[in-house]
Coordinates of C-alpha atoms in Angstrom, one line a residue:
M20 CA -4.1 -7.3 28.7
A21 CA -4.2 -5.8 32.1
S22 CA -5.6 -2.3 32.4
T23 CA -3.1 0.5 32.0
E24 CA -4.7 2.2 35.0
C25 CA -3.3 -0.2 37.6
E26 CA -0.2 0.7 39.7
T27 CA 2.9 -0.9 38.2
D28 CA 6.5 -1.0 39.4
L29 CA 8.9 -0.8 36.4
N30 CA 12.6 -0.7 36.1
L31 CA 13.4 1.3 32.9
L32 CA 16.5 2.0 31.0
L33 CA 16.5 5.1 28.9
I34 CA 19.0 5.2 26.1
G35 CA 20.0 8.0 23.7
R36 CA 22.9 9.9 22.3
H37 CA 21.7 13.3 23.5
P38 CA 22.1 13.8 27.3
D39 CA 19.9 16.9 27.5
E40 CA 17.0 15.2 25.8
L41 CA 17.4 12.2 28.0
N42 CA 17.4 14.3 31.2
T43 CA 14.3 16.1 30.1
L44 CA 12.5 12.8 29.3
Q45 CA 13.6 11.3 32.6
Q46 CA 12.3 14.3 34.5
S47 CA 8.9 14.1 32.6
L48 CA 8.6 10.4 33.6
S49 CA 9.3 11.1 37.3
E50 CA 6.7 13.9 37.5
H51 CA 3.8 11.7 36.3
P52 CA 1.7 10.4 39.2
R53 CA 1.4 6.8 37.8
S54 CA 5.2 6.4 37.7
Q55 CA 5.9 7.3 41.4
H56 CA 7.5 3.9 42.0
W57 CA 9.3 3.5 38.7
Q58 CA 13.1 3.4 38.5
C59 CA 14.6 5.0 35.5
Q60 CA 18.3 5.0 34.5
C61 CA 19.9 6.8 31.6
Q62 CA 22.9 5.9 29.4
S63 CA 24.2 6.6 26.0
D64 CA 25.0 3.1 24.6
Y65 CA 23.7 -0.4 24.4
P66 CA 23.3 -2.2 27.7
L67 CA 25.7 -5.1 28.5
D68 CA 23.1 -6.8 30.8
T69 CA 19.4 -6.3 30.3
R70 CA 18.2 -8.8 32.9
S71 CA 17.5 -6.2 35.6
F72 CA 15.3 -4.0 33.3
D73 CA 11.6 -4.4 32.5
L74 CA 11.7 -2.1 29.5
I75 CA 14.3 -0.3 27.4
I76 CA 13.3 3.1 25.9
V77 CA 15.4 4.2 23.0
H78 CA 15.1 7.9 22.2
L79 CA 16.0 8.9 18.7
L80 CA 16.4 12.3 16.9
S81 CA 16.2 12.8 13.1
N82 CA 20.0 12.7 12.8
D83 CA 20.3 9.3 14.6
L84 CA 19.9 7.1 11.5
D85 CA 23.4 5.6 11.7
W86 CA 22.9 4.8 15.3
L87 CA 19.5 3.3 14.6
M88 CA 20.9 0.9 12.0
Q89 CA 23.2 -0.6 14.7
W90 CA 20.1 -1.6 16.7
H91 CA 19.1 -4.0 13.9
Q92 CA 22.1 -6.1 15.0
V93 CA 21.4 -6.0 18.7
S94 CA 19.7 -9.0 20.2
L95 CA 17.9 -8.2 23.5
K96 CA 15.4 -10.2 25.5
T97 CA 14.1 -7.1 27.2
P98 CA 11.2 -5.3 25.4
I99 CA 12.1 -2.1 23.6
L100 CA 10.1 1.0 22.9
F101 CA 11.5 3.3 20.3
L102 CA 10.7 7.0 20.5
A103 CA 11.3 8.1 16.9
P104 CA 10.5 11.1 14.7
D105 CA 8.6 10.7 11.4
A106 CA 11.8 10.7 9.4
L107 CA 13.0 7.5 11.0
Q108 CA 9.7 5.5 11.1
S109 CA 10.4 3.6 7.9
H110 CA 13.9 2.6 9.2
L111 CA 12.8 0.9 12.4
P112 CA 13.2 -2.9 12.8
E113 CA 10.1 -4.9 11.9
Q114 CA 7.7 -5.8 14.7
V115 CA 8.9 -3.3 17.2
H116 CA 7.0 -0.9 19.5
C117 CA 7.3 2.7 18.5
L118 CA 5.8 5.9 19.8
P119 CA 6.1 8.8 17.3
T120 CA 7.8 11.8 18.9
P121 CA 5.3 14.3 17.4
V122 CA 2.6 12.8 19.7
L123 CA 4.9 12.2 22.7
N124 CA 3.8 13.5 26.0
H125 CA 3.7 12.3 29.7
H126 CA 0.4 10.3 29.4
H127 CA 1.2 8.7 26.0
L128 CA 4.6 7.5 27.3
I129 CA 3.1 6.1 30.5
E130 CA 0.4 4.3 28.5
A131 CA 2.9 2.8 26.1
C132 CA 5.3 1.6 28.8
E133 CA 2.6 -0.1 30.8
A134 CA 1.0 -1.7 27.7
I135 CA 4.3 -3.2 26.6
Y136 CA 5.2 -4.4 30.1
H137 CA 1.9 -6.2 30.6
E138 CA 2.2 -7.8 27.2
A139 CA 5.6 -9.1 28.1
E140 CA 4.4 -10.3 31.5
T141 CA 1.4 -12.2 30.1
P142 CA 2.5 -13.7 26.8
S143 CA -0.1 -15.4 24.7
P144 CA -0.1 -17.3 21.4
E145 CA 0.3 -15.1 18.3
P146 CA -0.4 -15.7 14.7
L147 CA 2.5 -16.7 12.5
Q148 CA 4.5 -13.7 11.2
R149 CA 4.4 -13.2 7.4
D150 CA 7.6 -15.0 6.4
A151 CA 7.1 -17.9 8.8
F152 CA 3.4 -18.2 7.7
F153 CA 4.3 -18.4 4.0
S154 CA 7.1 -20.9 4.7
R155 CA 4.8 -23.2 6.6
F156 CA 2.0 -22.7 4.1
R157 CA 4.3 -23.9 1.3
H158 CA 5.3 -27.0 3.3
W159 CA 1.7 -27.8 4.2
M160 CA 0.6 -27.3 0.6
S161 CA 3.2 -29.8 -0.6
Q162 CA 1.7 -32.4 1.7
S163 CA -1.9 -31.8 0.8
A164 CA -2.9 -33.7 -2.3
N165 CA -6.5 -32.2 -2.4
G166 CA -5.4 -28.6 -1.8
L167 CA -6.2 -26.3 1.0
Y168 CA -8.8 -23.8 1.9
L169 CA -8.3 -20.3 3.3
R170 CA -10.2 -17.3 4.6
V171 CA -9.1 -13.7 4.8
L172 CA -10.1 -11.8 7.9
Q173 CA -9.7 -8.1 8.5
C174 CA -10.3 -6.1 11.6
R175 CA -11.4 -2.5 11.7
W176 CA -11.3 -0.6 15.0
L177 CA -14.2 1.7 15.6
A178 CA -13.3 3.4 18.8
A179 CA -12.7 7.1 18.5
T180 CA -9.5 8.5 20.0
D181 CA -9.0 11.7 21.9
D182 CA -6.1 13.8 23.3
E183 CA -5.7 11.3 26.2
Q184 CA -5.0 8.2 24.1
T185 CA -2.9 7.8 21.1
P186 CA -4.1 5.9 18.0
W187 CA -1.1 3.6 18.4
I188 CA -2.2 2.4 21.8
V189 CA -5.8 2.0 20.8
R190 CA -4.8 0.1 17.6
H191 CA -2.4 -2.1 19.6
K192 CA -5.1 -3.1 22.1
V193 CA -7.7 -3.8 19.5
Q194 CA -5.3 -5.8 17.4
Q195 CA -4.4 -8.0 20.3
E196 CA -8.1 -8.5 21.2
F197 CA -9.0 -9.3 17.6
E198 CA -6.1 -11.8 17.2
Q199 CA -6.8 -13.6 20.5
T200 CA -10.4 -13.9 19.6
I201 CA -9.6 -15.5 16.2
L202 CA -6.9 -17.8 17.7
S203 CA -9.3 -19.0 20.4
Q204 CA -12.2 -19.7 18.1
A205 CA -10.6 -20.9 14.9
P206 CA -11.4 -24.4 13.8
D207 CA -9.1 -27.2 15.2
N208 CA -5.8 -27.7 13.3
A209 CA -6.2 -24.4 11.5
M210 CA -3.1 -22.4 10.7
I211 CA -3.3 -18.7 11.3
G212 CA -0.9 -16.1 9.9
R213 CA -0.6 -12.3 10.1
I214 CA 0.1 -10.7 6.7
L215 CA -0.8 -7.2 7.9
D216 CA -1.3 -5.8 11.4
D217 CA -5.1 -5.9 10.9
Q218 CA -5.3 -8.8 8.5
L219 CA -5.2 -12.5 9.2
I220 CA -5.2 -15.6 7.0
V221 CA -6.9 -18.7 8.4
V222 CA -5.9 -21.9 6.5
G223 CA -7.4 -25.4 6.9
K224 CA -8.2 -28.7 5.2
D225 CA -11.9 -28.7 6.1
Y226 CA -14.0 -26.4 4.0
Y227 CA -17.1 -26.7 6.2
A228 CA -15.2 -25.9 9.4
L229 CA -13.9 -22.7 7.9
Q230 CA -17.2 -21.8 6.4
A231 CA -19.1 -22.2 9.7
D232 CA -20.0 -19.1 11.7
W233 CA -17.1 -19.5 14.2
F234 CA -16.0 -15.9 14.8
P235 CA -17.8 -12.8 16.0
R236 CA -18.7 -10.3 13.3
R237 CA -18.6 -7.4 15.7
C238 CA -17.3 -6.7 19.2
E239 CA -18.4 -3.7 21.3
T240 CA -16.9 -3.3 24.7
Q241 CA -16.8 -0.3 27.0
E242 CA -13.2 0.5 25.9
N243 CA -13.0 -0.9 22.4
A244 CA -15.2 -1.5 19.5
W245 CA -14.2 -3.4 16.4
M246 CA -15.7 -5.5 13.6
V247 CA -14.5 -8.2 11.4
Y248 CA -14.7 -8.3 7.6
S249 CA -14.3 -11.7 6.0
S250 CA -13.9 -13.2 2.5
S251 CA -15.6 -16.4 1.5
V252 CA -13.7 -19.7 1.9
L253 CA -11.3 -19.9 -1.1
Q254 CA -9.7 -23.0 -2.4
L255 CA -6.0 -23.2 -3.3
N256 CA -4.6 -26.1 -5.3
Q257 CA -1.0 -25.0 -5.8
F258 CA 1.1 -22.5 -3.8
D259 CA 2.1 -20.5 -6.9
A260 CA -1.6 -19.4 -7.1
L261 CA -1.6 -18.0 -3.6
S262 CA -1.1 -14.3 -4.6
G263 CA -4.2 -14.3 -6.9
V264 CA -6.3 -16.1 -4.3
L265 CA -5.3 -13.6 -1.6
Q266 CA -6.1 -10.8 -4.0
E267 CA -9.6 -12.2 -4.5
G268 CA -10.1 -12.4 -0.8
V269 CA -9.1 -8.8 -0.3
Q270 CA -11.5 -7.7 -3.0
Q271 CA -14.3 -9.7 -1.4
I272 CA -13.6 -7.9 1.9
A273 CA -13.7 -4.5 0.2
R274 CA -17.1 -5.3 -1.2
E275 CA -18.3 -6.6 2.1
R276 CA -17.2 -3.4 3.8
L277 CA -19.4 -1.4 1.4
V278 CA -22.4 -3.5 2.6
Q279 CA -21.6 -3.6 6.3
E280 CA -20.6 0.0 6.7
A281 CA -23.8 1.1 5.1
Q282 CA -25.5 -0.1 8.3
F283 CA -23.7 2.3 10.5
D284 CA -25.3 5.5 11.8
W285 CA -23.2 7.9 9.8
Q286 CA -25.9 10.6 9.6
P287 CA -24.7 12.0 6.2
Q288 CA -25.6 15.5 5.2
A289 CA -29.0 15.8 3.5
H290 CA -28.8 16.5 -0.3
S291 CA -31.3 16.4 -3.1
L292 CA -29.7 13.5 -4.9
N293 CA -29.7 11.2 -1.9
L294 CA -26.6 9.5 -3.2
Y295 CA -25.7 7.7 0.0
E296 CA -28.5 5.2 -0.3
G297 CA -27.0 3.8 -3.4
L298 CA -23.3 4.4 -2.9
H299 CA -22.6 1.4 -0.8
L300 CA -24.0 -0.9 -3.5
A301 CA -22.5 0.8 -6.5
L302 CA -19.2 -1.3 -6.5
Q303 CA -21.2 -4.5 -6.2
R304 CA -23.4 -3.6 -9.1
D305 CA -20.4 -2.5 -11.3
E306 CA -21.9 1.0 -11.6
F307 CA -18.5 2.7 -11.4
F308 CA -16.3 3.1 -14.5
L309 CA -13.2 4.9 -15.6
E310 CA -12.6 7.3 -18.4
F311 CA -9.1 8.4 -19.5
Q312 CA -8.0 11.8 -20.6
P313 CA -4.7 11.7 -22.5
Q314 CA -1.7 13.9 -21.7
F315 CA 0.8 15.1 -24.2
D316 CA 4.4 16.4 -24.3
G317 CA 4.3 20.2 -24.1
Q318 CA 6.7 20.7 -27.0
T319 CA 6.4 17.8 -29.4
G320 CA 2.7 16.9 -28.8
V321 CA 3.6 13.2 -28.4
W322 CA 1.1 11.2 -26.3
T323 CA 2.9 10.5 -23.0
G324 CA 0.2 9.7 -20.5
A325 CA -3.4 9.6 -19.4
E326 CA -5.4 10.5 -16.3
A327 CA -7.9 8.1 -15.0
L328 CA -11.2 9.8 -14.1
L329 CA -13.8 8.0 -12.0
R330 CA -17.4 8.1 -13.0
W331 CA -20.6 6.7 -11.4
K332 CA -23.4 5.5 -13.7
H333 CA -26.3 5.8 -11.2
P334 CA -29.3 3.6 -12.2
T335 CA -31.7 6.5 -12.0
L336 CA -29.6 9.7 -12.0
G337 CA -27.3 8.8 -14.9
V338 CA -23.6 9.6 -15.0
I339 CA -22.5 11.4 -11.8
P340 CA -19.1 13.2 -11.7
P341 CA -16.7 12.6 -8.8
T342 CA -17.1 16.1 -7.5
V343 CA -20.5 15.0 -6.4
F344 CA -19.9 11.6 -4.8
I345 CA -16.2 11.5 -3.7
R346 CA -17.0 13.5 -0.5
E347 CA -19.8 11.2 0.3
A348 CA -17.5 8.2 -0.2
E349 CA -15.0 9.8 2.2
N350 CA -17.7 10.6 4.8
T351 CA -19.0 7.0 4.7
G352 CA -15.6 5.3 4.9
L353 CA -15.9 3.8 1.5
I354 CA -13.2 5.8 -0.3
Q355 CA -10.4 3.2 0.4
A356 CA -12.3 0.4 -1.3
L357 CA -13.3 2.7 -4.2
G358 CA -9.7 4.0 -4.6
H359 CA -8.3 0.5 -4.6
W360 CA -10.7 -0.5 -7.3
A361 CA -9.8 2.6 -9.4
L362 CA -6.1 2.0 -9.0
R363 CA -6.4 -1.7 -10.0
E364 CA -8.5 -0.9 -13.1
T365 CA -6.1 1.8 -14.1
I366 CA -3.2 -0.6 -13.9
L367 CA -5.1 -3.2 -15.9
A368 CA -5.8 -0.4 -18.5
W369 CA -2.1 0.3 -18.6
G370 CA -1.5 -3.4 -19.4
E371 CA -3.9 -3.2 -22.3
I372 CA -2.3 -0.1 -23.7
K373 CA 1.1 -1.8 -23.4
R374 CA -0.1 -4.7 -25.4
R375 CA -1.4 -2.4 -28.2
F376 CA 1.5 0.0 -28.4
D377 CA 5.3 -0.4 -28.3
T378 CA 5.9 2.3 -25.7
P379 CA 3.7 2.2 -22.6
I380 CA 2.5 5.5 -21.2
R381 CA 2.3 6.9 -17.7
M382 CA -1.1 6.5 -15.9
A383 CA -2.3 9.1 -13.4
V384 CA -4.8 8.3 -10.6
N385 CA -6.3 10.8 -8.2
V386 CA -5.9 9.9 -4.5
S387 CA -7.8 11.2 -1.5
F388 CA -6.6 12.0 2.0
P389 CA -8.2 8.9 3.8
E390 CA -6.3 6.7 1.4
I391 CA -2.8 8.0 2.1
A392 CA -3.6 8.4 5.8
D393 CA -3.9 4.6 5.9
P394 CA -0.5 3.3 7.3
Y395 CA -0.6 0.4 4.9
Y396 CA -1.4 2.4 1.8
A397 CA 2.1 2.4 0.3
R398 CA 2.5 -1.3 0.8
Q399 CA -0.8 -2.0 -0.8
V400 CA 0.0 0.1 -3.9
L401 CA 3.4 -1.5 -4.3
D402 CA 1.9 -5.0 -3.9
L403 CA -0.7 -4.3 -6.5
L404 CA 1.9 -3.0 -8.9
E405 CA 4.0 -6.2 -8.4
Q406 CA 0.9 -8.5 -8.8
L407 CA -0.1 -6.8 -12.1
E408 CA 3.5 -6.4 -13.3
M409 CA 3.5 -2.7 -13.8
P410 CA 6.8 -0.9 -13.2
P411 CA 6.3 1.8 -10.5
H412 CA 7.7 4.6 -12.8
F413 CA 4.7 4.3 -15.1
L414 CA 2.3 5.2 -12.2
E415 CA 1.5 8.8 -11.2
L416 CA -0.5 9.7 -8.1
E417 CA -2.3 13.1 -8.0
L418 CA -3.1 14.7 -4.7
T419 CA -4.3 18.1 -3.6
E420 CA -2.3 20.2 -1.2
T421 CA -5.0 19.7 1.4
A422 CA -4.7 15.9 1.2
M423 CA -0.9 16.2 1.7
M424 CA -0.9 18.6 4.6
R425 CA -3.8 17.3 6.8
D426 CA -1.7 14.6 8.5
T427 CA 2.0 14.7 7.8
S428 CA 2.9 11.9 10.2
V429 CA 1.4 9.1 8.1
S430 CA 0.6 10.5 4.7
L431 CA 4.0 12.0 4.0
M432 CA 5.6 8.8 5.1
N433 CA 3.5 6.9 2.6
L434 CA 4.3 9.3 -0.2
K435 CA 8.1 9.2 0.5
T436 CA 8.0 5.5 0.4
L437 CA 6.2 5.5 -2.9
Q438 CA 8.4 8.2 -4.4
A439 CA 11.5 6.2 -3.4
E440 CA 10.2 3.3 -5.5
G441 CA 9.9 5.5 -8.6
I442 CA 6.2 6.4 -8.5
H443 CA 5.5 10.0 -9.6
I444 CA 3.8 12.2 -7.0
V445 CA 2.0 15.2 -8.4
L446 CA 0.5 18.1 -6.5
D447 CA -2.9 18.7 -8.2
D448 CA -4.7 22.0 -8.5
F449 CA -1.5 23.9 -7.8
G450 CA -1.9 27.5 -6.9
T451 CA -5.3 27.1 -5.2
G452 CA -4.0 26.3 -1.7
F453 CA -2.9 28.7 0.9
S454 CA 0.6 27.3 1.6
S455 CA 1.7 25.8 -1.7
L456 CA 4.8 28.0 -2.0
S457 CA 5.9 27.8 1.6
H458 CA 5.7 24.0 1.7
L459 CA 6.6 23.1 -1.9
S460 CA 10.2 22.3 -1.2
D461 CA 9.2 20.1 1.8
L462 CA 6.7 17.9 0.0
P463 CA 7.7 14.5 -1.5
I464 CA 6.5 15.4 -5.0
T465 CA 7.9 15.0 -8.5
G466 CA 5.6 17.5 -10.3
I467 CA 2.8 20.1 -10.1
K468 CA -0.4 20.4 -12.1
L469 CA -1.5 23.9 -12.7
D470 CA -5.2 24.5 -12.0
R471 CA -7.3 25.3 -15.0
A472 CA -8.3 28.6 -13.4
F473 CA -4.8 29.9 -14.2
V474 CA -4.6 28.8 -17.8
T475 CA -8.1 28.9 -19.3
P476 CA -8.4 31.4 -20.8
M477 CA -5.1 33.2 -20.6
A478 CA -3.9 36.3 -22.3
E479 CA -0.4 36.6 -23.7
Q480 CA 0.3 39.6 -21.4
G481 CA -1.1 40.6 -18.0
P482 CA -1.2 39.4 -14.4
Q483 CA -2.5 35.9 -15.2
S484 CA 0.4 35.3 -17.6
H485 CA 2.9 36.6 -15.1
I486 CA 1.5 34.2 -12.4
V487 CA 1.8 31.2 -14.7
T488 CA 5.3 32.2 -15.7
T489 CA 6.4 32.5 -12.1
M490 CA 4.8 29.1 -11.3
L491 CA 6.6 27.4 -14.1
D492 CA 9.9 29.0 -13.3
L493 CA 9.6 28.0 -9.7
A494 CA 8.9 24.4 -10.6
K495 CA 11.9 24.2 -12.9
R496 CA 14.2 25.6 -10.2
L497 CA 12.9 22.8 -7.9
N498 CA 13.3 20.2 -10.6
L499 CA 9.6 19.5 -10.8
E500 CA 7.7 18.4 -13.9
T501 CA 4.8 20.7 -14.9
T502 CA 1.4 19.8 -16.3
A503 CA -1.2 22.3 -17.5
E504 CA -4.8 21.0 -17.5
G505 CA -7.9 22.5 -19.0
I506 CA -6.2 23.6 -22.3
E507 CA -9.1 24.1 -24.7
D508 CA -8.0 26.4 -27.5
K509 CA -4.9 26.8 -29.7
Q510 CA -4.1 30.3 -28.4
C511 CA -3.8 28.9 -24.8
L512 CA -1.9 25.9 -26.1
G513 CA 0.6 28.2 -27.8
L514 CA 1.1 30.3 -24.7
V515 CA 1.8 27.4 -22.3
Q516 CA 4.1 25.8 -24.8
K517 CA 6.0 29.1 -25.1
L518 CA 6.3 29.3 -21.3
G519 CA 7.9 25.8 -21.3
C520 CA 5.2 23.7 -19.7
D521 CA 6.2 20.0 -19.8
R522 CA 2.9 18.3 -20.3
I523 CA -0.5 19.4 -21.7
Q524 CA -4.0 18.0 -20.9
G525 CA -7.3 19.3 -22.1
Y526 CA -10.2 19.2 -24.5
I527 CA -8.1 20.7 -27.3
Y528 CA -6.6 17.2 -27.8
S529 CA -9.3 15.0 -26.3
R530 CA -12.1 14.8 -23.9
P531 CA -12.1 11.9 -21.4
L532 CA -12.6 8.6 -23.3
A533 CA -13.5 5.0 -22.5
L534 CA -10.4 2.8 -22.8
E535 CA -11.3 1.3 -26.1
A536 CA -12.2 4.7 -27.6
L537 CA -8.8 6.0 -26.2
L538 CA -7.0 3.2 -28.0
E539 CA -8.8 3.8 -31.2
Q540 CA -8.0 7.5 -31.1
A541 CA -4.4 6.8 -30.3
E542 CA -4.1 4.6 -33.3
S543 CA -5.6 7.2 -35.6
G544 CA -3.6 10.0 -34.1
F545 CA -4.5 12.9 -31.8
S546 CA -4.8 16.4 -33.3
A547 CA -5.2 19.8 -31.6
Q548 CA -8.7 21.4 -32.2
D549 CA -10.3 24.4 -30.5
F550 CA -13.0 23.4 -28.1
N551 CA -15.4 26.2 -27.1
Q552 CA -17.5 24.4 -24.4
R553 CA -16.0 24.0 -20.9
S554 CA -15.8 20.5 -19.3
L555 CA -18.3 19.8 -16.5
F556 CA -15.7 17.7 -14.7

């Protein structure tokens, strides 16, 4: 792609239903030095003739959903750039250029216009889009008596962004460079499809051609830096098995990331346990495992759910709680792979519980900020649920307020998508953040989880009891489910039951258990017993 620093003459059409907003935007464009020779017209409806324009900019406000829906039916040959608020991101047509309005400024808009224009002026081969790829794959599979081979490739861009360049522009450039590199160097007669923006599938009939070292593992230029993660060459003998084969490829990439990213100069903080040296190999060595702490109905005591708790069995340090290593996993960029593994194992555990009991329970998983900040997180979760045949309403994601509020543009979009599919979203450690009350009604959540500090121990009268009462009353008014964790004695259990808490979790019923131990305990029945020693994690 040509540099965005060059002088370019563009004829733009700016469309929107709000004249004042359009005038302000047009004025901003005219004041930028790089757009001195640009021609910009404004109008409030679809263009009848687009041949005289180089680019159409569609400006949307949050109340323009009905108008946006009409654009899905409009066929235009001229490139379109949507300027859209977060609320409309999920409603945009697929494969369109979009600049989020929260990051909109003069420079970002100029960069985006020039990038899209140069892309249109210098068209290049592209990978097959998802639907076209699967359609051609199925046809090719039907004609291949000996099966096909495929390789999953994923690109991760390493370049840092600053205030002068939006992540969208950087990601767009890197994606194009990555795809063109793969297209130009792939084996002859290979079929290449894009299933995610940063993920390609290369299919061929020659195992050894795909296996050869034909693509660069890493690319570092002055402007961009990216690296490629790859699965091994996988064989496919029937199209119906494609989902499982692709899943295996994605898991192999996750494991490879743990190894490759350990070679980066992360400079982690010094600590006595020196966990970093072993963290990147822990998944490969199957050192991580899950324990499950059951959850119960607050009034009847019936077993209704379980929270999956991640543990690391270090070869020399023994079992390490997540409070120690999760931050390290986030700092080293390994948390996405670790979170995906934990989610998959939890869903598999749900399947085993379903087989043993008539009524399946809800499974809760803790999620960190880097996971929900991934633009593809919601799609990955929903795909995994579909692959493992778990209905979304049996899954609960627990997040802290900090994780939800650090980046509302992407994380909240993911959470809204997941909530719309029926997944429960619970605000963990409620009451410990600084803005829980002020933002509670704005967050896409279905429930809150009271931090143990508010309920253990708790007197029947006094300030602490009043605080818990207020929290529960607020949650009920907002139609939110409530869970009290850390319940360890019968007095505390009686108090939270009296206050109307929906669900109970704590050592009074059960400590975290391995899956088989949980199943055995469930078969024999849970009973409430005072526990006088606090949990470490």
